[in-house]
Short mmCIF file of C-alpha atoms in Angstrom, two decimals:
data_model
loop_
_atom_site.label_atom_id
_atom_site.label_comp_id
_atom_site.label_asym_id
_atom_site.label_seq_id
_atom_site.Cartn_x
_atom_site.Cartn_y
_atom_site.Cartn_z
CA UNK A 214 -1.95 -0.75 -9.12
CA UNK A 215 -1.68 0.08 -5.39
CA UNK A 216 1.72 -1.60 -5.10
CA UNK A 217 3.02 0.30 -8.13
CA UNK A 218 1.96 3.57 -6.51
CA UNK A 219 3.64 2.60 -3.22
CA UNK A 220 6.87 1.72 -5.01
CA UNK A 221 6.75 5.00 -6.89
CA UNK A 222 6.30 6.93 -3.63
CA UNK A 223 9.19 5.02 -2.04
CA UNK A 224 11.47 5.79 -4.98
CA UNK A 225 10.51 9.47 -4.88
CA UNK A 226 11.09 9.60 -1.12
CA UNK A 227 14.54 8.01 -1.39
CA UNK A 228 15.61 10.16 -4.34
CA UNK A 229 14.47 13.50 -2.91
CA UNK A 230 15.38 13.01 0.74
CA UNK A 231 19.09 13.59 0.09
CA UNK A 232 18.38 17.32 -0.25
CA UNK A 233 16.34 17.64 2.94
CA UNK A 234 19.21 17.84 5.42
CA UNK A 235 19.55 15.80 8.59
CA UNK A 236 16.46 13.87 9.72
CA UNK A 237 15.64 14.82 13.33
CA UNK A 238 12.55 14.78 15.57
CA UNK A 239 12.04 18.50 16.22
CA UNK A 240 9.41 20.75 17.74
CA UNK A 241 6.79 21.79 15.20
CA UNK A 242 8.10 19.33 12.61
CA UNK A 243 6.41 16.67 10.49
CA UNK A 244 6.95 13.01 9.69
CA UNK A 245 6.60 11.36 6.29
CA UNK A 246 7.03 7.59 6.16
CA UNK A 247 6.42 4.58 3.95
CA UNK A 248 6.04 1.38 5.97
CA UNK A 249 5.34 -2.33 5.59
CA UNK A 250 4.71 -5.04 8.15
CA UNK A 251 3.41 -8.52 8.69
CA UNK A 252 2.88 -11.22 11.25
CA UNK A 253 0.68 -14.02 12.48
CA UNK A 254 -2.33 -14.59 14.69
CA UNK A 255 -1.95 -15.29 18.42
CA UNK A 256 -4.45 -16.83 20.89
CA UNK A 257 -7.62 -14.88 21.66
CA UNK A 258 -9.35 -14.97 18.28
CA UNK A 259 -9.29 -16.72 14.91
CA UNK A 260 -6.19 -18.88 14.50
CA UNK A 261 -3.93 -19.99 11.64
CA UNK A 262 -4.11 -16.53 10.07
CA UNK A 263 -1.33 -14.36 8.69
CA UNK A 264 -1.36 -10.68 7.76
CA UNK A 265 0.71 -8.32 5.63
CA UNK A 266 0.08 -4.61 5.14
CA UNK A 267 1.75 -1.50 3.75
CA UNK A 268 0.96 2.17 4.03
CA UNK A 269 1.97 5.80 3.96
CA UNK A 270 2.10 8.02 7.07
CA UNK A 271 1.98 11.74 7.66
CA UNK A 272 2.54 13.02 11.19
CA UNK A 273 2.68 16.25 13.18
CA UNK A 274 5.07 16.81 16.12
CA UNK A 275 2.73 18.71 18.43
CA UNK A 276 4.73 19.39 21.60
CA UNK A 277 8.12 20.28 22.97
CA UNK A 278 9.80 17.66 25.19
CA UNK A 279 7.69 16.80 28.26
CA UNK A 280 7.89 14.34 31.10
CA UNK A 281 10.19 13.33 33.94
CA UNK A 282 13.64 11.83 33.43
CA UNK A 283 13.93 9.04 30.89
CA UNK A 284 10.20 9.37 30.06
CA UNK A 285 10.74 12.81 28.51
CA UNK A 286 9.49 12.97 24.94
CA UNK A 287 7.50 14.72 22.22
CA UNK A 288 3.89 13.91 21.39
CA UNK A 289 3.06 13.20 17.75
CA UNK A 290 -0.28 12.75 16.00
CA UNK A 291 -0.26 10.88 12.67
CA UNK A 292 -2.59 9.55 9.97
CA UNK A 293 -1.97 6.40 7.91
CA UNK A 294 -3.34 5.51 4.49
CA UNK A 295 -3.24 1.71 4.09
CA UNK A 296 -3.86 0.78 0.42
CA UNK A 297 -2.61 -2.80 0.81
CA UNK A 298 -3.77 -5.18 3.55
CA UNK A 299 -3.70 -8.96 3.01
CA UNK A 300 -5.21 -11.47 5.43
CA UNK A 301 -4.14 -15.08 4.79
CA UNK A 302 -6.96 -17.26 6.16
CA UNK A 303 -7.37 -21.06 5.99
CA UNK A 304 -10.38 -20.65 3.65
CA UNK A 305 -9.12 -17.79 1.45
CA UNK A 306 -6.87 -14.76 1.16
CA UNK A 307 -8.70 -11.49 1.77
CA UNK A 308 -7.41 -8.32 0.12
CA UNK A 309 -8.30 -5.00 1.65
CA UNK A 310 -7.50 -1.36 2.23
CA UNK A 311 -8.04 0.97 5.12
CA UNK A 312 -7.23 4.15 6.93
CA UNK A 313 -5.85 4.77 10.40
CA UNK A 314 -6.97 8.28 11.38
CA UNK A 315 -5.82 7.93 14.98
CA UNK A 316 -2.12 7.36 15.73
CA UNK A 317 -0.95 8.70 19.09
CA UNK A 318 2.83 8.49 19.32
CA UNK A 319 5.35 9.32 22.02
CA UNK A 320 8.88 9.92 20.67
CA UNK A 321 11.35 9.75 23.53
CA UNK A 322 13.67 12.77 23.66
CA UNK A 323 17.03 11.05 23.26
CA UNK A 324 20.14 12.94 22.16
CA UNK A 325 21.60 10.24 19.92
CA UNK A 326 20.62 8.75 16.58
CA UNK A 327 18.28 6.14 18.08
CA UNK A 328 14.82 7.46 19.08
CA UNK A 329 12.56 4.89 20.81
CA UNK A 330 8.80 5.42 20.69
CA UNK A 331 5.47 4.08 21.92
CA UNK A 332 2.26 4.24 19.90
CA UNK A 333 -1.48 3.58 20.14
CA UNK A 334 -3.46 3.40 16.90
CA UNK A 335 -6.99 2.89 15.60
CA UNK A 336 -8.50 2.55 12.14
CA UNK A 337 -10.92 0.87 9.75
CA UNK A 338 -10.31 -2.03 7.33
CA UNK A 339 -12.41 -2.95 4.25
CA UNK A 340 -11.82 -6.35 2.58
CA UNK A 341 -13.21 -8.36 -0.34
CA UNK A 342 -13.86 -11.42 1.91
CA UNK A 343 -15.13 -11.77 5.46
CA UNK A 344 -12.37 -11.32 8.07
CA UNK A 345 -12.43 -13.67 9.90
CA UNK A 346 -14.37 -16.06 7.64
CA UNK A 347 -18.11 -15.94 8.32
CA UNK A 348 -18.09 -12.55 10.04
CA UNK A 349 -17.88 -9.25 8.14
CA UNK A 350 -16.00 -7.40 5.39
CA UNK A 351 -15.81 -4.19 7.43
CA UNK A 352 -13.59 -4.29 10.51
CA UNK A 353 -11.90 -1.99 12.96
CA UNK A 354 -8.22 -2.19 13.84
CA UNK A 355 -6.69 -1.21 17.15
CA UNK A 356 -3.03 -1.65 17.97
CA UNK A 357 -0.15 -0.82 20.29
CA UNK A 358 3.48 -0.63 19.18
CA UNK A 359 6.98 -0.34 20.63
CA UNK A 360 9.72 0.67 18.22
CA UNK A 361 12.70 2.88 17.42
CA UNK A 362 13.78 5.30 14.71
CA UNK A 363 17.38 5.07 13.49
CA UNK A 364 18.23 8.56 12.29
CA UNK A 365 20.45 9.14 9.26
CA UNK A 366 21.79 12.22 7.55
CA UNK A 367 18.82 12.58 5.20
CA UNK A 368 16.28 9.91 6.21
CA UNK A 369 15.55 7.43 8.95
CA UNK A 370 14.61 3.78 9.31
CA UNK A 371 12.22 2.44 11.91
CA UNK A 372 11.66 -1.04 13.31
CA UNK A 373 8.81 -1.95 15.65
CA UNK A 374 6.83 -4.75 17.23
CA UNK A 375 3.07 -4.23 16.99
CA UNK A 376 0.10 -5.99 18.58
CA UNK A 377 -3.06 -5.54 16.43
CA UNK A 378 -6.65 -6.56 17.11
CA UNK A 379 -9.00 -6.85 14.11
CA UNK A 380 -12.75 -7.15 14.70
CA UNK A 381 -16.14 -5.79 13.61
CA UNK A 382 -16.85 -4.44 17.12
CA UNK A 383 -20.09 -6.41 17.33
CA UNK A 384 -21.65 -4.87 14.21
CA UNK A 385 -22.02 -8.32 12.60
CA UNK A 386 -23.78 -11.48 13.77
CA UNK A 387 -20.39 -12.96 14.69
CA UNK A 388 -17.37 -11.21 16.14
CA UNK A 389 -14.58 -13.72 16.69
CA UNK A 390 -11.85 -11.22 15.74
CA UNK A 391 -8.16 -11.76 15.05
CA UNK A 392 -5.28 -10.92 17.38
CA UNK A 393 -1.92 -10.58 15.66
CA UNK A 394 1.69 -9.79 16.52
CA UNK A 395 3.50 -8.04 13.68
CA UNK A 396 6.92 -6.67 12.83
CA UNK A 397 6.88 -3.40 10.90
CA UNK A 398 9.73 -1.66 9.06
CA UNK A 399 9.58 1.89 7.70
CA UNK A 400 11.67 4.41 5.80
CA UNK A 401 10.91 8.07 6.21
CA UNK A 402 11.84 11.58 7.10
CA UNK A 403 11.30 14.10 9.88
CA UNK A 404 11.36 17.63 8.49
CA UNK A 405 10.39 21.18 9.33
CA UNK A 406 10.42 22.68 12.80
CA UNK A 407 13.96 23.28 13.95
CA UNK A 408 15.00 26.92 13.58
CA UNK A 409 11.45 28.15 12.99
CA UNK A 410 10.23 26.37 16.11
CA UNK A 411 13.12 27.73 18.21
CA UNK A 412 12.45 31.29 17.03
CA UNK A 413 8.83 30.96 18.13
CA UNK A 414 9.71 29.98 21.71
CA UNK A 415 9.54 32.68 24.39
CA UNK A 416 12.89 33.88 25.76
CA UNK A 417 13.25 32.67 29.37
CA UNK A 418 15.19 35.87 30.19
CA UNK A 419 12.31 38.14 29.21
#
């Protein structure tokens, strides 16, 4: 059921985005994105574990370009709904869902069609089996990502590398956790802002 809804949202996004105009990261704008990613565990927690997840993002571009030189960029705050999260463990496959209410993103202010970004995220994950096995069904997720948006005329694609830590933060009797490295791909749209945002800026000559 969740996957059918995600596919329906993706189809709607692709079909309607052609009428939205060029996709750009602009002051006062918003981001809408459907994403999917997966990867494998790395040392520092439970081993021999794979993950796959998919979600829908809504973001707000909160600032004008800031920062010195090549670090100049716009700050974005976003929220993710994650209706599909699979954890492939040696003992079982855990199915879950979650929400990431904290995504702090820095979109570098480039002039071309490639927009690199950095991101820090945090959320909660609920599963039908303990993750890792023998721990808890409620976990917290924290992650850091480095990626880039590839802007098109009506939509954009993104590709990123993400390090994610999954653990119960000591709420259970055991807290071995899972550290993963994932690759995530998204399709989405930046919209709004633009002319309205420019009209709201103070005139430097006044």
